[in-house]
PDB file of C-alpha atoms in Angstrom:
ATOM      1  CA  MET A  30     106.810  85.669  86.201  1.00  0.00           C
ATOM      2  CA  LEU A  31     108.300  86.770  89.492  1.00  0.00           C
ATOM      3  CA  ARG A  32     110.417  89.918  89.499  1.00  0.00           C
ATOM      4  CA  VAL A  33     112.757  90.880  92.328  1.00  0.00           C
ATOM      5  CA  VAL A  34     114.548  94.212  92.781  1.00  0.00           C
ATOM      6  CA  VAL A  35     117.275  94.619  95.406  1.00  0.00           C
ATOM      7  CA  LEU A  36     116.502  98.023  96.912  1.00  0.00           C
ATOM      8  CA  GLY A  37     119.369  97.829  99.397  1.00  0.00           C
ATOM      9  CA  ALA A  38     121.871  95.220 100.559  1.00  0.00           C
ATOM     10  CA  ALA A  39     123.539  96.797 103.614  1.00  0.00           C
ATOM     11  CA  ALA A  40     122.980  96.207 107.311  1.00  0.00           C
ATOM     12  CA  GLY A  41     121.979  98.943 109.757  1.00  0.00           C
ATOM     13  CA  GLY A  42     123.711 102.233 109.020  1.00  0.00           C
ATOM     14  CA  GLY A  43     124.304 101.447 105.352  1.00  0.00           C
ATOM     15  CA  VAL A  44     127.594 101.879 103.511  1.00  0.00           C
ATOM     16  CA  PRO A  45     129.074 104.302 104.285  1.00  0.00           C
ATOM     17  CA  GLN A  46     127.607 104.692 107.752  1.00  0.00           C
ATOM     18  CA  TRP A  47     127.203 108.364 108.658  1.00  0.00           C
ATOM     19  CA  ASN A  48     129.598 108.258 111.636  1.00  0.00           C
ATOM     20  CA  CYS A  49     131.964 105.457 110.609  1.00  0.00           C
ATOM     21  CA  GLY A  50     135.545 105.777 109.437  1.00  0.00           C
ATOM     22  CA  CYS A  51     136.301 102.066 108.968  1.00  0.00           C
ATOM     23  CA  ARG A  52     138.187 101.045 105.833  1.00  0.00           C
ATOM     24  CA  VAL A  53     135.027  99.990 103.972  1.00  0.00           C
ATOM     25  CA  CYS A  54     133.224 103.260 104.707  1.00  0.00           C
ATOM     26  CA  GLN A  55     136.316 105.292 103.818  1.00  0.00           C
ATOM     27  CA  ALA A  56     136.654 103.408 100.541  1.00  0.00           C
ATOM     28  CA  ALA A  57     132.961 103.968  99.763  1.00  0.00           C
ATOM     29  CA  ARG A  58     133.414 107.726 100.246  1.00  0.00           C
ATOM     30  CA  THR A  59     136.583 107.984  98.160  1.00  0.00           C
ATOM     31  CA  ASP A  60     138.066 105.444  95.749  1.00  0.00           C
ATOM     32  CA  HIS A  61     135.190 102.968  95.500  1.00  0.00           C
ATOM     33  CA  PRO A  62     131.814 104.777  95.367  1.00  0.00           C
ATOM     34  CA  GLY A  63     130.348 101.553  93.966  1.00  0.00           C
ATOM     35  CA  LEU A  64     130.514 100.168  97.498  1.00  0.00           C
ATOM     36  CA  GLN A  65     127.813 102.569  98.625  1.00  0.00           C
ATOM     37  CA  SER A  66     124.677 100.692  99.607  1.00  0.00           C
ATOM     38  CA  THR A  67     121.419 101.463 101.377  1.00  0.00           C
ATOM     39  CA  GLN A  68     119.914  99.327 104.119  1.00  0.00           C
ATOM     40  CA  ALA A  69     118.520  95.905 103.236  1.00  0.00           C
ATOM     41  CA  SER A  70     115.182  95.553 101.470  1.00  0.00           C
ATOM     42  CA  ILE A  71     113.845  93.990  98.291  1.00  0.00           C
ATOM     43  CA  ALA A  72     110.727  94.542  96.173  1.00  0.00           C
ATOM     44  CA  ILE A  73     108.752  91.756  94.493  1.00  0.00           C
ATOM     45  CA  SER A  74     106.083  91.670  91.791  1.00  0.00           C
ATOM     46  CA  ALA A  75     104.238  89.052  89.763  1.00  0.00           C
ATOM     47  CA  ASP A  76     102.921  91.457  87.129  1.00  0.00           C
ATOM     48  CA  GLY A  77     105.434  94.325  87.009  1.00  0.00           C
ATOM     49  CA  ASP A  78     102.750  96.847  87.959  1.00  0.00           C
ATOM     50  CA  HIS A  79     102.019  96.059  91.605  1.00  0.00           C
ATOM     51  CA  TRP A  80     104.926  95.675  93.994  1.00  0.00           C
ATOM     52  CA  PHE A  81     105.444  94.509  97.556  1.00  0.00           C
ATOM     53  CA  LEU A  82     108.370  95.409  99.777  1.00  0.00           C
ATOM     54  CA  ILE A  83     110.136  92.940 102.030  1.00  0.00           C
ATOM     55  CA  ASN A  84     110.956  95.157 105.011  1.00  0.00           C
ATOM     56  CA  ALA A  85     110.872  98.953 104.986  1.00  0.00           C
ATOM     57  CA  SER A  86     114.397 100.178 105.634  1.00  0.00           C
ATOM     58  CA  PRO A  87     115.277 103.632 107.009  1.00  0.00           C
ATOM     59  CA  ASP A  88     116.523 104.434 103.482  1.00  0.00           C
ATOM     60  CA  LEU A  89     113.183 103.647 101.835  1.00  0.00           C
ATOM     61  CA  ARG A  90     112.482 107.108 100.451  1.00  0.00           C
ATOM     62  CA  GLN A  91     115.775 107.163  98.562  1.00  0.00           C
ATOM     63  CA  GLN A  92     115.311 103.558  97.464  1.00  0.00           C
ATOM     64  CA  LEU A  93     111.929 104.378  95.929  1.00  0.00           C
ATOM     65  CA  ILE A  94     113.477 107.340  94.113  1.00  0.00           C
ATOM     66  CA  ASN A  95     116.285 105.138  92.782  1.00  0.00           C
ATOM     67  CA  ALA A  96     113.993 102.345  91.512  1.00  0.00           C
ATOM     68  CA  PRO A  97     112.080 103.319  88.341  1.00  0.00           C
ATOM     69  CA  GLN A  98     109.847 100.269  88.784  1.00  0.00           C
ATOM     70  CA  LEU A  99     108.435 101.877  91.939  1.00  0.00           C
ATOM     71  CA  HIS A 100     107.778 105.381  90.586  1.00  0.00           C
ATOM     72  CA  PRO A 101     104.217 106.784  90.330  1.00  0.00           C
ATOM     73  CA  ALA A 102     102.540 106.023  87.014  1.00  0.00           C
ATOM     74  CA  PRO A 103     102.846 108.809  84.404  1.00  0.00           C
ATOM     75  CA  GLY A 104      99.946 111.228  84.379  1.00  0.00           C
ATOM     76  CA  LYS A 105      98.693 110.408  87.868  1.00  0.00           C
ATOM     77  CA  LEU A 106      98.769 113.128  90.513  1.00  0.00           C
ATOM     78  CA  ARG A 107      99.111 110.729  93.447  1.00  0.00           C
ATOM     79  CA  HIS A 108     100.005 107.080  92.879  1.00  0.00           C
ATOM     80  CA  SER A 109     102.364 104.331  93.972  1.00  0.00           C
ATOM     81  CA  PRO A 110     102.804 100.793  92.642  1.00  0.00           C
ATOM     82  CA  VAL A 111     103.618  99.679  96.207  1.00  0.00           C
ATOM     83  CA  SER A 112     100.701  97.536  97.410  1.00  0.00           C
ATOM     84  CA  GLY A 113     102.136  96.193 100.634  1.00  0.00           C
ATOM     85  CA  VAL A 114     105.057  95.632 102.990  1.00  0.00           C
ATOM     86  CA  ILE A 115     105.990  92.294 104.581  1.00  0.00           C
ATOM     87  CA  LEU A 116     108.003  92.638 107.782  1.00  0.00           C
ATOM     88  CA  THR A 117     110.341  89.822 108.843  1.00  0.00           C
ATOM     89  CA  ASN A 118     111.173  91.335 112.243  1.00  0.00           C
ATOM     90  CA  GLY A 119     110.671  94.439 114.363  1.00  0.00           C
ATOM     91  CA  GLU A 120     114.177  95.870 114.075  1.00  0.00           C
ATOM     92  CA  ILE A 121     114.665  99.529 113.172  1.00  0.00           C
ATOM     93  CA  ASP A 122     116.278  98.270 109.942  1.00  0.00           C
ATOM     94  CA  ALA A 123     112.940  96.713 108.945  1.00  0.00           C
ATOM     95  CA  ILE A 124     110.265  99.137 110.169  1.00  0.00           C
ATOM     96  CA  ALA A 125     111.624 102.703 110.165  1.00  0.00           C
ATOM     97  CA  GLY A 126     110.894 103.185 106.455  1.00  0.00           C
ATOM     98  CA  LEU A 127     107.179 102.814 107.109  1.00  0.00           C
ATOM     99  CA  LEU A 128     107.219 106.403 108.348  1.00  0.00           C
ATOM    100  CA  SER A 129     108.200 107.506 104.831  1.00  0.00           C
ATOM    101  CA  MET A 130     104.918 106.032 103.536  1.00  0.00           C
ATOM    102  CA  ARG A 131     102.604 108.280 105.559  1.00  0.00           C
ATOM    103  CA  GLU A 132     101.172 110.385 102.724  1.00  0.00           C
ATOM    104  CA  GLY A 133      97.840 108.593 102.450  1.00  0.00           C
ATOM    105  CA  TRP A 134      98.403 105.961  99.767  1.00  0.00           C
ATOM    106  CA  PRO A 135      96.641 102.653 100.595  1.00  0.00           C
ATOM    107  CA  PHE A 136      98.730  99.542 101.247  1.00  0.00           C
ATOM    108  CA  THR A 137      98.864  96.618 103.661  1.00  0.00           C
ATOM    109  CA  ILE A 138     101.427  95.794 106.338  1.00  0.00           C
ATOM    110  CA  TYR A 139     101.892  92.044 106.829  1.00  0.00           C
ATOM    111  CA  ALA A 140     103.702  91.035 110.027  1.00  0.00           C
ATOM    112  CA  HIS A 141     103.734  88.613 112.918  1.00  0.00           C
ATOM    113  CA  PRO A 142     101.363  89.709 115.743  1.00  0.00           C
ATOM    114  CA  LYS A 143     104.396  90.452 117.923  1.00  0.00           C
ATOM    115  CA  VAL A 144     105.695  92.992 115.390  1.00  0.00           C
ATOM    116  CA  LEU A 145     102.251  94.490 114.846  1.00  0.00           C
ATOM    117  CA  ALA A 146     101.977  94.915 118.615  1.00  0.00           C
ATOM    118  CA  THR A 147     105.275  96.812 118.603  1.00  0.00           C
ATOM    119  CA  LEU A 148     103.929  99.173 115.930  1.00  0.00           C
ATOM    120  CA  LYS A 149     100.683  99.659 117.838  1.00  0.00           C
ATOM    121  CA  ALA A 150     102.520 100.402 121.084  1.00  0.00           C
ATOM    122  CA  ASN A 151     104.530 103.194 119.450  1.00  0.00           C
ATOM    123  CA  SER A 152     102.241 106.129 118.715  1.00  0.00           C
ATOM    124  CA  VAL A 153     104.521 107.535 115.996  1.00  0.00           C
ATOM    125  CA  PHE A 154     103.200 104.798 113.676  1.00  0.00           C
ATOM    126  CA  ASN A 155      99.704 106.245 114.049  1.00  0.00           C
ATOM    127  CA  VAL A 156     100.656 108.505 111.127  1.00  0.00           C
ATOM    128  CA  LEU A 157      99.853 105.411 109.054  1.00  0.00           C
ATOM    129  CA  SER A 158      96.082 105.683 109.347  1.00  0.00           C
ATOM    130  CA  GLU A 159      94.488 102.258 109.482  1.00  0.00           C
ATOM    131  CA  LYS A 160      91.778 103.587 107.166  1.00  0.00           C
ATOM    132  CA  ASN A 161      94.359 103.451 104.371  1.00  0.00           C
ATOM    133  CA  VAL A 162      97.072 101.206 105.763  1.00  0.00           C
ATOM    134  CA  HIS A 163      95.696  97.869 106.861  1.00  0.00           C
ATOM    135  CA  ARG A 164      97.671  95.714 109.288  1.00  0.00           C
ATOM    136  CA  ARG A 165      97.349  92.008 108.630  1.00  0.00           C
ATOM    137  CA  PRO A 166      98.745  89.463 111.099  1.00  0.00           C
ATOM    138  CA  ILE A 167     100.643  86.501 109.674  1.00  0.00           C
ATOM    139  CA  GLU A 168     101.368  83.200 111.387  1.00  0.00           C
ATOM    140  CA  ILE A 169     104.434  80.968 111.336  1.00  0.00           C
ATOM    141  CA  ASP A 170     104.170  78.130 108.770  1.00  0.00           C
ATOM    142  CA  GLN A 171     100.818  79.413 107.492  1.00  0.00           C
ATOM    143  CA  ALA A 172     100.996  80.347 103.803  1.00  0.00           C
ATOM    144  CA  PHE A 173      98.978  83.355 102.643  1.00  0.00           C
ATOM    145  CA  GLU A 174      98.477  85.299  99.433  1.00  0.00           C
ATOM    146  CA  LEU A 175      99.344  88.951  99.111  1.00  0.00           C
ATOM    147  CA  THR A 176      96.412  91.041  97.897  1.00  0.00           C
ATOM    148  CA  LEU A 177      96.162  94.267  95.951  1.00  0.00           C
ATOM    149  CA  PRO A 178      94.551  97.379  97.503  1.00  0.00           C
ATOM    150  CA  ASP A 179      91.210  96.532  95.873  1.00  0.00           C
ATOM    151  CA  GLY A 180      91.288  93.057  97.423  1.00  0.00           C
ATOM    152  CA  SER A 181      92.132  91.194  94.230  1.00  0.00           C
ATOM    153  CA  SER A 182      94.812  88.556  93.901  1.00  0.00           C
ATOM    154  CA  SER A 183      98.468  89.527  93.526  1.00  0.00           C
ATOM    155  CA  GLY A 184      99.512  86.070  92.370  1.00  0.00           C
ATOM    156  CA  ILE A 185     102.190  85.872  95.094  1.00  0.00           C
ATOM    157  CA  GLU A 186     102.093  83.417  97.992  1.00  0.00           C
ATOM    158  CA  ILE A 187     104.187  83.953 101.123  1.00  0.00           C
ATOM    159  CA  LEU A 188     105.132  81.218 103.589  1.00  0.00           C
ATOM    160  CA  PRO A 189     106.661  82.665 106.786  1.00  0.00           C
ATOM    161  CA  PHE A 190     108.788  80.360 108.917  1.00  0.00           C
ATOM    162  CA  GLU A 191     110.802  80.775 112.072  1.00  0.00           C
ATOM    163  CA  VAL A 192     114.600  80.988 112.061  1.00  0.00           C
ATOM    164  CA  THR A 193     117.018  81.257 114.955  1.00  0.00           C
ATOM    165  CA  GLY A 194     117.565  84.885 115.882  1.00  0.00           C
ATOM    166  CA  LYS A 195     116.728  87.398 118.555  1.00  0.00           C
ATOM    167  CA  GLY A 196     114.340  90.217 119.274  1.00  0.00           C
ATOM    168  CA  ALA A 197     114.832  93.837 118.323  1.00  0.00           C
ATOM    169  CA  TRP A 198     117.689  95.337 120.337  1.00  0.00           C
ATOM    170  CA  TYR A 199     115.651  98.372 121.439  1.00  0.00           C
ATOM    171  CA  LEU A 200     113.210  96.002 123.183  1.00  0.00           C
ATOM    172  CA  GLU A 201     115.878  94.147 125.153  1.00  0.00           C
ATOM    173  CA  GLY A 202     115.057  96.061 128.345  1.00  0.00           C
ATOM    174  CA  GLU A 203     111.432  94.935 128.261  1.00  0.00           C
ATOM    175  CA  ARG A 204     110.087  91.703 129.661  1.00  0.00           C
ATOM    176  CA  ARG A 205     110.562  89.107 126.955  1.00  0.00           C
ATOM    177  CA  GLU A 206     110.126  85.400 126.369  1.00  0.00           C
ATOM    178  CA  GLY A 207     113.816  84.808 125.614  1.00  0.00           C
ATOM    179  CA  THR A 208     116.228  85.308 122.766  1.00  0.00           C
ATOM    180  CA  LYS A 209     114.432  82.764 120.571  1.00  0.00           C
ATOM    181  CA  ALA A 210     110.843  83.878 121.164  1.00  0.00           C
ATOM    182  CA  ALA A 211     108.383  83.003 118.405  1.00  0.00           C
ATOM    183  CA  GLY A 212     107.949  85.715 115.814  1.00  0.00           C
ATOM    184  CA  ASP A 213     111.192  87.571 116.506  1.00  0.00           C
ATOM    185  CA  THR A 214     112.912  86.491 113.282  1.00  0.00           C
ATOM    186  CA  LEU A 215     111.153  85.156 110.188  1.00  0.00           C
ATOM    187  CA  GLY A 216     112.345  83.743 106.904  1.00  0.00           C
ATOM    188  CA  LEU A 217     110.072  83.836 103.865  1.00  0.00           C
ATOM    189  CA  ARG A 218     109.393  81.527 100.951  1.00  0.00           C
ATOM    190  CA  ILE A 219     108.032  83.676  98.144  1.00  0.00           C
ATOM    191  CA  ARG A 220     106.171  81.808  95.369  1.00  0.00           C
ATOM    192  CA  ASP A 221     104.634  82.845  92.065  1.00  0.00           C
ATOM    193  CA  LYS A 222     101.289  81.031  92.003  1.00  0.00           C
ATOM    194  CA  ALA A 223     101.091  81.066  88.206  1.00  0.00           C
ATOM    195  CA  THR A 224     104.466  79.473  87.512  1.00  0.00           C
ATOM    196  CA  GLY A 225     105.169  77.691  90.791  1.00  0.00           C
ATOM    197  CA  LYS A 226     108.632  79.271  90.954  1.00  0.00           C
ATOM    198  CA  PHE A 227     109.837  80.431  94.363  1.00  0.00           C
ATOM    199  CA  PHE A 228     112.777  81.780  96.301  1.00  0.00           C
ATOM    200  CA  TYR A 229     113.777  82.364  99.912  1.00  0.00           C
ATOM    201  CA  PHE A 230     114.540  85.534 101.842  1.00  0.00           C
ATOM    202  CA  LEU A 231     116.371  85.559 105.192  1.00  0.00           C
ATOM    203  CA  ALA A 232     117.695  88.960 106.267  1.00  0.00           C
ATOM    204  CA  ALA A 233     118.632  87.681 109.742  1.00  0.00           C
ATOM    205  CA  CYS A 234     119.673  84.231 110.901  1.00  0.00           C
ATOM    206  CA  ALA A 235     121.845  83.150 113.824  1.00  0.00           C
ATOM    207  CA  GLU A 236     122.112  79.439 112.980  1.00  0.00           C
ATOM    208  CA  VAL A 237     121.540  77.085 110.050  1.00  0.00           C
ATOM    209  CA  THR A 238     119.471  74.299 111.591  1.00  0.00           C
ATOM    210  CA  ASP A 239     118.537  70.968 110.018  1.00  0.00           C
ATOM    211  CA  ASP A 240     115.016  72.287 109.484  1.00  0.00           C
ATOM    212  CA  LEU A 241     116.348  75.301 107.623  1.00  0.00           C
ATOM    213  CA  LYS A 242     118.594  73.114 105.474  1.00  0.00           C
ATOM    214  CA  SER A 243     115.620  70.977 104.485  1.00  0.00           C
ATOM    215  CA  ARG A 244     113.681  74.076 103.452  1.00  0.00           C
ATOM    216  CA  LEU A 245     116.460  75.618 101.380  1.00  0.00           C
ATOM    217  CA  LYS A 246     117.698  72.416  99.722  1.00  0.00           C
ATOM    218  CA  GLY A 247     117.480  72.669  95.930  1.00  0.00           C
ATOM    219  CA  ALA A 248     116.078  76.209  95.907  1.00  0.00           C
ATOM    220  CA  SER A 249     116.775  78.177  92.740  1.00  0.00           C
ATOM    221  CA  LEU A 250     117.484  81.425  94.638  1.00  0.00           C
ATOM    222  CA  VAL A 251     118.235  82.306  98.255  1.00  0.00           C
ATOM    223  CA  PHE A 252     118.845  85.746  99.776  1.00  0.00           C
ATOM    224  CA  PHE A 253     120.696  85.128 103.026  1.00  0.00           C
ATOM    225  CA  ASP A 254     122.033  87.049 106.023  1.00  0.00           C
ATOM    226  CA  GLY A 255     125.591  88.220 105.300  1.00  0.00           C
ATOM    227  CA  THR A 256     126.038  90.656 108.181  1.00  0.00           C
ATOM    228  CA  VAL A 257     129.563  89.697 109.257  1.00  0.00           C
ATOM    229  CA  TRP A 258     132.469  87.772 107.780  1.00  0.00           C
ATOM    230  CA  ARG A 259     133.536  86.375 111.160  1.00  0.00           C
ATOM    231  CA  ASP A 260     131.712  86.312 114.471  1.00  0.00           C
ATOM    232  CA  ASP A 261     134.093  88.633 116.381  1.00  0.00           C
ATOM    233  CA  GLU A 262     134.643  90.950 113.427  1.00  0.00           C
ATOM    234  CA  MET A 263     133.324  94.170 114.981  1.00  0.00           C
ATOM    235  CA  ILE A 264     135.186  93.548 118.239  1.00  0.00           C
ATOM    236  CA  LEU A 265     138.500  93.053 116.425  1.00  0.00           C
ATOM    237  CA  ALA A 266     137.893  96.203 114.373  1.00  0.00           C
ATOM    238  CA  GLY A 267     137.172  98.232 117.509  1.00  0.00           C
ATOM    239  CA  LEU A 268     133.693  99.095 116.241  1.00  0.00           C
ATOM    240  CA  ALA A 269     131.542  97.333 118.841  1.00  0.00           C
ATOM    241  CA  THR A 270     131.616  94.995 121.824  1.00  0.00           C
ATOM    242  CA  LYS A 271     129.118  92.410 120.514  1.00  0.00           C
ATOM    243  CA  THR A 272     129.604  89.334 118.370  1.00  0.00           C
ATOM    244  CA  GLY A 273     127.536  88.732 115.281  1.00  0.00           C
ATOM    245  CA  ARG A 274     125.773  85.773 116.890  1.00  0.00           C
ATOM    246  CA  SER A 275     124.848  87.796 119.992  1.00  0.00           C
ATOM    247  CA  MET A 276     123.046  90.195 117.638  1.00  0.00           C
ATOM    248  CA  GLY A 277     121.229  87.334 115.908  1.00  0.00           C
ATOM    249  CA  HIS A 278     123.450  86.985 112.833  1.00  0.00           C
ATOM    250  CA  ILE A 279     125.480  84.046 111.563  1.00  0.00           C
ATOM    251  CA  SER A 280     128.925  84.728 110.088  1.00  0.00           C
ATOM    252  CA  MET A 281     129.718  84.096 106.440  1.00  0.00           C
ATOM    253  CA  SER A 282     132.916  82.147 107.169  1.00  0.00           C
ATOM    254  CA  GLY A 283     133.978  79.345 109.507  1.00  0.00           C
ATOM    255  CA  GLU A 284     132.871  75.765 110.024  1.00  0.00           C
ATOM    256  CA  GLN A 285     129.495  76.925 111.367  1.00  0.00           C
ATOM    257  CA  GLY A 286     129.177  79.849 108.964  1.00  0.00           C
ATOM    258  CA  ALA A 287     126.673  80.316 106.169  1.00  0.00           C
ATOM    259  CA  ILE A 288     129.037  79.424 103.318  1.00  0.00           C
ATOM    260  CA  ALA A 289     129.918  76.031 104.829  1.00  0.00           C
ATOM    261  CA  ALA A 290     126.426  75.298 106.139  1.00  0.00           C
ATOM    262  CA  LEU A 291     124.679  75.860 102.797  1.00  0.00           C
ATOM    263  CA  GLU A 292     127.438  74.518 100.544  1.00  0.00           C
ATOM    264  CA  SER A 293     125.989  71.080  99.761  1.00  0.00           C
ATOM    265  CA  LEU A 294     122.306  72.000  99.437  1.00  0.00           C
ATOM    266  CA  GLY A 295     122.254  72.426  95.653  1.00  0.00           C
ATOM    267  CA  ILE A 296     121.021  76.014  95.768  1.00  0.00           C
ATOM    268  CA  GLY A 297     121.060  77.574  92.316  1.00  0.00           C
ATOM    269  CA  ARG A 298     121.869  81.174  93.158  1.00  0.00           C
ATOM    270  CA  LYS A 299     123.053  82.392  96.569  1.00  0.00           C
ATOM    271  CA  ILE A 300     123.049  86.096  97.391  1.00  0.00           C
ATOM    272  CA  PHE A 301     124.196  87.721 100.619  1.00  0.00           C
ATOM    273  CA  LEU A 302     122.404  90.804 101.912  1.00  0.00           C
ATOM    274  CA  HIS A 303     122.163  92.813 105.149  1.00  0.00           C
ATOM    275  CA  ILE A 304     125.959  93.152 104.941  1.00  0.00           C
ATOM    276  CA  ASN A 305     127.560  95.268 107.652  1.00  0.00           C
ATOM    277  CA  ASN A 306     130.084  97.999 106.824  1.00  0.00           C
ATOM    278  CA  SER A 307     132.622  96.131 108.977  1.00  0.00           C
ATOM    279  CA  ASN A 308     132.556  93.124 106.620  1.00  0.00           C
ATOM    280  CA  PRO A 309     135.789  92.916 104.551  1.00  0.00           C
ATOM    281  CA  ALA A 310     134.008  90.809 101.936  1.00  0.00           C
ATOM    282  CA  LEU A 311     132.518  94.074 100.649  1.00  0.00           C
ATOM    283  CA  LEU A 312     135.947  95.156  99.374  1.00  0.00           C
ATOM    284  CA  PRO A 313     136.242  93.970  95.750  1.00  0.00           C
ATOM    285  CA  ASP A 314     139.921  92.975  95.925  1.00  0.00           C
ATOM    286  CA  SER A 315     139.890  91.422  99.400  1.00  0.00           C
ATOM    287  CA  GLU A 316     140.678  87.773 100.100  1.00  0.00           C
ATOM    288  CA  GLU A 317     137.297  87.531 101.777  1.00  0.00           C
ATOM    289  CA  ARG A 318     135.477  88.660  98.618  1.00  0.00           C
ATOM    290  CA  LYS A 319     137.453  86.139  96.583  1.00  0.00           C
ATOM    291  CA  ALA A 320     136.451  83.401  99.018  1.00  0.00           C
ATOM    292  CA  VAL A 321     132.794  84.422  98.781  1.00  0.00           C
ATOM    293  CA  GLU A 322     132.849  84.281  94.992  1.00  0.00           C
ATOM    294  CA  ARG A 323     134.787  80.999  94.845  1.00  0.00           C
ATOM    295  CA  ALA A 324     132.048  79.487  96.992  1.00  0.00           C
ATOM    296  CA  GLY A 325     129.426  80.593  94.470  1.00  0.00           C
ATOM    297  CA  TRP A 326     127.954  83.471  96.441  1.00  0.00           C
ATOM    298  CA  GLN A 327     127.146  86.953  95.180  1.00  0.00           C
ATOM    299  CA  ILE A 328     127.226  90.349  96.887  1.00  0.00           C
ATOM    300  CA  PRO A 329     124.589  92.480  95.132  1.00  0.00           C
ATOM    301  CA  ALA A 330     124.492  96.132  94.226  1.00  0.00           C
ATOM    302  CA  ASP A 331     121.465  98.290  94.956  1.00  0.00           C
ATOM    303  CA  GLY A 332     119.070  98.216  92.008  1.00  0.00           C
ATOM    304  CA  MET A 333     119.908  94.703  90.801  1.00  0.00           C
ATOM    305  CA  GLU A 334     116.877  92.993  89.252  1.00  0.00           C
ATOM    306  CA  ILE A 335     116.237  89.250  89.004  1.00  0.00           C
ATOM    307  CA  ILE A 336     113.469  87.548  87.013  1.00  0.00           C
ATOM    308  CA  LEU A 337     112.335  84.038  87.917  1.00  0.00           C
TER     309      LEU A 337
END
């Protein structure tokens, strides 16, 4: 049995963002506190006792406090059910939370060699001693099994695959291989080895390709990038000068958007995450939210649990 907990569903900055006065952030602070959301991450488990995080958001400490499933076991002085972290990219949204896991508990970081190299090049991540925190490279289209700290089987298989995206923005000034360099943006198929059930996780995606459609077709559950409602959303709102696509994110709406692109694939349950505070689909009474729900998509709340 595969269990999934949504630790956070928001894009970088969360909802409300600390320095943002847009209508969504204002609503989250005042009339609609239910809109408040931490930055995107989920936790997965095959046994309910050992858990793995998909990305370590800057809000991880608070997320672990808010999730009873991830609390230390009663009666133990030092303990965590978190056995590992799988990173899908090297963005701040995905790696900053690792620094909140520096208190000596053993776990494994799974990431593409490019992301592991980024961690190694930044000395602040040396607080995660490799004596306790192992760093395991993963390869595109090579399935692997997550393991527990003692080396035993977790019962969960991960298949990483490449999706269209871009590298971490803070690395843009460095010499790079291009905006679609291998390892910059990964999707994951997460499978319970005992039951054969699986789902997909894509926190970032700039384009739904034919290859991606073939992977997702008929899936029972897909978590998918919901950063912006429309590509020029942040420009129109006066919040930024970049489009969603230029940041490596597809829009929800439009002929080339996620809703249209995934509509005919027979996916059982479709959930948006990594949703930016600029996105009007967050507002419960908005026309955009109604359109999302009519299309069979869901916008999750932090703490939501799904059992497959």
